[in-house]
PDB file of C-alpha atoms in Angstrom:
ATOM      1  CA  UNK A   1     106.226  80.758 116.016  1.00  0.00           C
ATOM      2  CA  UNK A   2     107.239  78.467 113.164  1.00  0.00           C
ATOM      3  CA  UNK A   3     107.564  79.004 109.443  1.00  0.00           C
ATOM      4  CA  UNK A   4     104.585  80.223 107.419  1.00  0.00           C
ATOM      5  CA  UNK A   5     104.390  80.274 103.638  1.00  0.00           C
ATOM      6  CA  UNK A   6     103.674  83.596 101.973  1.00  0.00           C
ATOM      7  CA  UNK A   7      99.991  84.354 101.410  1.00  0.00           C
ATOM      8  CA  UNK A   8      98.290  83.067  98.262  1.00  0.00           C
ATOM      9  CA  UNK A   9      98.227  86.648  96.971  1.00  0.00           C
ATOM     10  CA  UNK A  10     101.978  86.964  97.483  1.00  0.00           C
ATOM     11  CA  UNK A  11     102.636  83.594  95.821  1.00  0.00           C
ATOM     12  CA  UNK A  12     100.564  84.806  92.871  1.00  0.00           C
ATOM     13  CA  UNK A  13     102.689  87.978  92.682  1.00  0.00           C
ATOM     14  CA  UNK A  14     105.891  85.921  92.773  1.00  0.00           C
ATOM     15  CA  UNK A  15     104.669  83.741  89.907  1.00  0.00           C
ATOM     16  CA  UNK A  16     103.501  86.771  87.915  1.00  0.00           C
ATOM     17  CA  UNK A  17     106.994  88.272  88.220  1.00  0.00           C
ATOM     18  CA  UNK A  18     108.734  85.026  87.238  1.00  0.00           C
ATOM     19  CA  UNK A  19     110.259  84.303  83.862  1.00  0.00           C
ATOM     20  CA  UNK A  20     113.094  81.918  84.792  1.00  0.00           C
ATOM     21  CA  UNK A  21     113.087  78.981  87.217  1.00  0.00           C
ATOM     22  CA  UNK A  22     116.212  77.027  88.157  1.00  0.00           C
ATOM     23  CA  UNK A  23     115.163  73.484  89.064  1.00  0.00           C
ATOM     24  CA  UNK A  24     117.543  71.713  91.460  1.00  0.00           C
ATOM     25  CA  UNK A  25     117.307  67.943  91.086  1.00  0.00           C
ATOM     26  CA  UNK A  26     115.577  68.047  87.693  1.00  0.00           C
ATOM     27  CA  UNK A  27     115.708  64.524  86.312  1.00  0.00           C
ATOM     28  CA  UNK A  28     115.990  63.707  82.610  1.00  0.00           C
ATOM     29  CA  UNK A  29     113.606  60.786  83.151  1.00  0.00           C
ATOM     30  CA  UNK A  30     110.085  61.676  81.882  1.00  0.00           C
ATOM     31  CA  UNK A  31     108.373  59.545  84.561  1.00  0.00           C
ATOM     32  CA  UNK A  32     109.867  61.606  87.426  1.00  0.00           C
ATOM     33  CA  UNK A  33     107.821  64.306  89.129  1.00  0.00           C
ATOM     34  CA  UNK A  34     110.570  66.893  88.672  1.00  0.00           C
ATOM     35  CA  UNK A  35     110.469  66.319  84.909  1.00  0.00           C
ATOM     36  CA  UNK A  36     106.666  66.404  84.651  1.00  0.00           C
ATOM     37  CA  UNK A  37     106.330  69.574  86.751  1.00  0.00           C
ATOM     38  CA  UNK A  38     109.145  71.341  84.879  1.00  0.00           C
ATOM     39  CA  UNK A  39     107.785  70.280  81.502  1.00  0.00           C
ATOM     40  CA  UNK A  40     104.357  71.700  82.388  1.00  0.00           C
ATOM     41  CA  UNK A  41     105.883  74.977  83.589  1.00  0.00           C
ATOM     42  CA  UNK A  42     107.994  75.198  80.431  1.00  0.00           C
ATOM     43  CA  UNK A  43     104.861  74.619  78.316  1.00  0.00           C
ATOM     44  CA  UNK A  44     103.284  77.644  80.034  1.00  0.00           C
ATOM     45  CA  UNK A  45     106.221  79.760  78.930  1.00  0.00           C
ATOM     46  CA  UNK A  46     108.569  79.733  81.899  1.00  0.00           C
ATOM     47  CA  UNK A  47     112.262  79.267  81.126  1.00  0.00           C
ATOM     48  CA  UNK A  48     113.508  76.190  82.985  1.00  0.00           C
ATOM     49  CA  UNK A  49     117.189  75.894  83.905  1.00  0.00           C
ATOM     50  CA  UNK A  50     118.096  72.361  85.042  1.00  0.00           C
ATOM     51  CA  UNK A  51     120.536  71.983  87.934  1.00  0.00           C
ATOM     52  CA  UNK A  52     121.753  68.403  88.043  1.00  0.00           C
ATOM     53  CA  UNK A  53     125.445  67.414  87.887  1.00  0.00           C
ATOM     54  CA  UNK A  54     124.552  64.003  86.453  1.00  0.00           C
ATOM     55  CA  UNK A  55     122.929  65.108  83.180  1.00  0.00           C
ATOM     56  CA  UNK A  56     124.024  67.306  80.265  1.00  0.00           C
ATOM     57  CA  UNK A  57     120.601  68.648  79.316  1.00  0.00           C
ATOM     58  CA  UNK A  58     116.929  68.308  80.185  1.00  0.00           C
ATOM     59  CA  UNK A  59     113.894  69.621  78.288  1.00  0.00           C
ATOM     60  CA  UNK A  60     116.182  71.114  75.641  1.00  0.00           C
ATOM     61  CA  UNK A  61     118.106  73.212  78.187  1.00  0.00           C
ATOM     62  CA  UNK A  62     121.742  72.890  79.260  1.00  0.00           C
ATOM     63  CA  UNK A  63     122.031  71.457  82.763  1.00  0.00           C
ATOM     64  CA  UNK A  64     124.304  73.119  85.324  1.00  0.00           C
ATOM     65  CA  UNK A  65     126.313  71.307  87.994  1.00  0.00           C
ATOM     66  CA  UNK A  66     125.390  73.907  90.618  1.00  0.00           C
ATOM     67  CA  UNK A  67     123.313  77.042  91.114  1.00  0.00           C
ATOM     68  CA  UNK A  68     126.521  79.086  91.398  1.00  0.00           C
ATOM     69  CA  UNK A  69     127.389  78.160  87.789  1.00  0.00           C
ATOM     70  CA  UNK A  70     124.320  79.956  86.390  1.00  0.00           C
ATOM     71  CA  UNK A  71     125.287  83.334  84.911  1.00  0.00           C
ATOM     72  CA  UNK A  72     121.829  84.745  84.211  1.00  0.00           C
ATOM     73  CA  UNK A  73     119.072  86.049  86.472  1.00  0.00           C
ATOM     74  CA  UNK A  74     116.880  83.354  88.003  1.00  0.00           C
ATOM     75  CA  UNK A  75     113.579  84.379  89.580  1.00  0.00           C
ATOM     76  CA  UNK A  76     112.806  81.196  91.545  1.00  0.00           C
ATOM     77  CA  UNK A  77     115.010  78.351  92.725  1.00  0.00           C
ATOM     78  CA  UNK A  78     112.689  75.322  92.735  1.00  0.00           C
ATOM     79  CA  UNK A  79     114.050  72.377  94.733  1.00  0.00           C
ATOM     80  CA  UNK A  80     113.369  68.673  94.185  1.00  0.00           C
ATOM     81  CA  UNK A  81     115.608  67.231  96.918  1.00  0.00           C
ATOM     82  CA  UNK A  82     114.893  65.474 100.193  1.00  0.00           C
ATOM     83  CA  UNK A  83     114.111  67.793 103.083  1.00  0.00           C
ATOM     84  CA  UNK A  84     117.344  66.868 104.847  1.00  0.00           C
ATOM     85  CA  UNK A  85     119.361  67.811 101.722  1.00  0.00           C
ATOM     86  CA  UNK A  86     117.994  71.336 101.336  1.00  0.00           C
ATOM     87  CA  UNK A  87     120.309  73.283 103.688  1.00  0.00           C
ATOM     88  CA  UNK A  88     123.286  72.978 101.290  1.00  0.00           C
ATOM     89  CA  UNK A  89     120.980  74.039  98.434  1.00  0.00           C
ATOM     90  CA  UNK A  90     119.922  77.118 100.442  1.00  0.00           C
ATOM     91  CA  UNK A  91     123.591  77.931 101.094  1.00  0.00           C
ATOM     92  CA  UNK A  92     124.375  77.484  97.398  1.00  0.00           C
ATOM     93  CA  UNK A  93     121.477  79.802  96.517  1.00  0.00           C
ATOM     94  CA  UNK A  94     123.300  82.569  98.385  1.00  0.00           C
ATOM     95  CA  UNK A  95     126.356  82.033  96.154  1.00  0.00           C
ATOM     96  CA  UNK A  96     124.413  82.668  92.946  1.00  0.00           C
ATOM     97  CA  UNK A  97     125.620  85.570  90.805  1.00  0.00           C
ATOM     98  CA  UNK A  98     122.119  87.109  90.863  1.00  0.00           C
ATOM     99  CA  UNK A  99     119.883  86.772  93.911  1.00  0.00           C
ATOM    100  CA  UNK A 100     116.570  85.026  93.125  1.00  0.00           C
ATOM    101  CA  UNK A 101     113.244  86.311  94.438  1.00  0.00           C
ATOM    102  CA  UNK A 102     112.207  82.990  95.944  1.00  0.00           C
ATOM    103  CA  UNK A 103     113.485  79.646  97.192  1.00  0.00           C
ATOM    104  CA  UNK A 104     110.746  77.068  96.618  1.00  0.00           C
ATOM    105  CA  UNK A 105     110.662  73.586  98.140  1.00  0.00           C
ATOM    106  CA  UNK A 106     108.277  71.270  96.316  1.00  0.00           C
ATOM    107  CA  UNK A 107     105.339  69.461  97.890  1.00  0.00           C
ATOM    108  CA  UNK A 108     106.451  67.170 100.707  1.00  0.00           C
ATOM    109  CA  UNK A 109     109.726  69.061 101.233  1.00  0.00           C
ATOM    110  CA  UNK A 110     110.075  71.157 104.390  1.00  0.00           C
ATOM    111  CA  UNK A 111     113.158  72.470 106.179  1.00  0.00           C
ATOM    112  CA  UNK A 112     112.933  75.503 108.474  1.00  0.00           C
ATOM    113  CA  UNK A 113     116.723  75.888 108.645  1.00  0.00           C
ATOM    114  CA  UNK A 114     116.971  76.114 104.839  1.00  0.00           C
ATOM    115  CA  UNK A 115     114.152  78.672 104.793  1.00  0.00           C
ATOM    116  CA  UNK A 116     115.835  80.764 107.502  1.00  0.00           C
ATOM    117  CA  UNK A 117     119.121  80.810 105.558  1.00  0.00           C
ATOM    118  CA  UNK A 118     117.559  82.355 102.451  1.00  0.00           C
ATOM    119  CA  UNK A 119     115.120  84.584 104.319  1.00  0.00           C
ATOM    120  CA  UNK A 120     118.041  86.169 106.209  1.00  0.00           C
ATOM    121  CA  UNK A 121     119.267  87.395 102.798  1.00  0.00           C
ATOM    122  CA  UNK A 122     115.880  88.750 101.690  1.00  0.00           C
ATOM    123  CA  UNK A 123     114.838  85.762  99.570  1.00  0.00           C
ATOM    124  CA  UNK A 124     111.278  84.562 100.113  1.00  0.00           C
ATOM    125  CA  UNK A 125     110.795  80.911 101.024  1.00  0.00           C
ATOM    126  CA  UNK A 126     107.923  78.668  99.984  1.00  0.00           C
ATOM    127  CA  UNK A 127     107.811  75.118 101.298  1.00  0.00           C
ATOM    128  CA  UNK A 128     105.696  71.999 100.835  1.00  0.00           C
ATOM    129  CA  UNK A 129     103.881  73.433  97.810  1.00  0.00           C
ATOM    130  CA  UNK A 130     103.881  72.237  94.206  1.00  0.00           C
ATOM    131  CA  UNK A 131     104.804  75.152  91.946  1.00  0.00           C
ATOM    132  CA  UNK A 132     102.777  73.664  89.061  1.00  0.00           C
ATOM    133  CA  UNK A 133      99.642  73.326  91.187  1.00  0.00           C
ATOM    134  CA  UNK A 134     100.007  76.856  92.577  1.00  0.00           C
ATOM    135  CA  UNK A 135     100.561  78.259  89.082  1.00  0.00           C
ATOM    136  CA  UNK A 136      97.558  76.364  87.686  1.00  0.00           C
ATOM    137  CA  UNK A 137      95.263  77.633  90.450  1.00  0.00           C
ATOM    138  CA  UNK A 138      96.532  81.204  90.712  1.00  0.00           C
ATOM    139  CA  UNK A 139      97.406  81.921  87.063  1.00  0.00           C
ATOM    140  CA  UNK A 140      95.338  79.508  84.972  1.00  0.00           C
ATOM    141  CA  UNK A 141      95.591  81.601  81.795  1.00  0.00           C
ATOM    142  CA  UNK A 142      99.181  82.807  82.122  1.00  0.00           C
ATOM    143  CA  UNK A 143     101.326  82.359  79.049  1.00  0.00           C
ATOM    144  CA  UNK A 144     104.668  84.165  78.844  1.00  0.00           C
TER     145      UNK A 144
END
């Protein structure tokens, strides 16, 4: 049996418990999907932590070179990388100072090996789902 995303109810619970989202591959270019999705989530009250070694800051937040450089608790690691580039991101997630609740691959991104890596350490995996769309459907009135 292959990978299955958590149920909609469980995804709703994850989002309800989330305050901080580290966004791997967050671009500083406003026309990029990663920027638009992160900006919308930030507007709803989520704290966005950019992870991109090529930029200093995005959306008013300091950008980190890697997930392992983040000192504070992150609830969800949200990944905007190609499917084939997600295994190293999953491995890096395990090196974070504080274990996140979820490892989330955006819509169109799917890698069972990456999911298995984080799931083996008790981190839930969500793949091929847009976090902004899920949040809008499941928590339309949420404001942190």
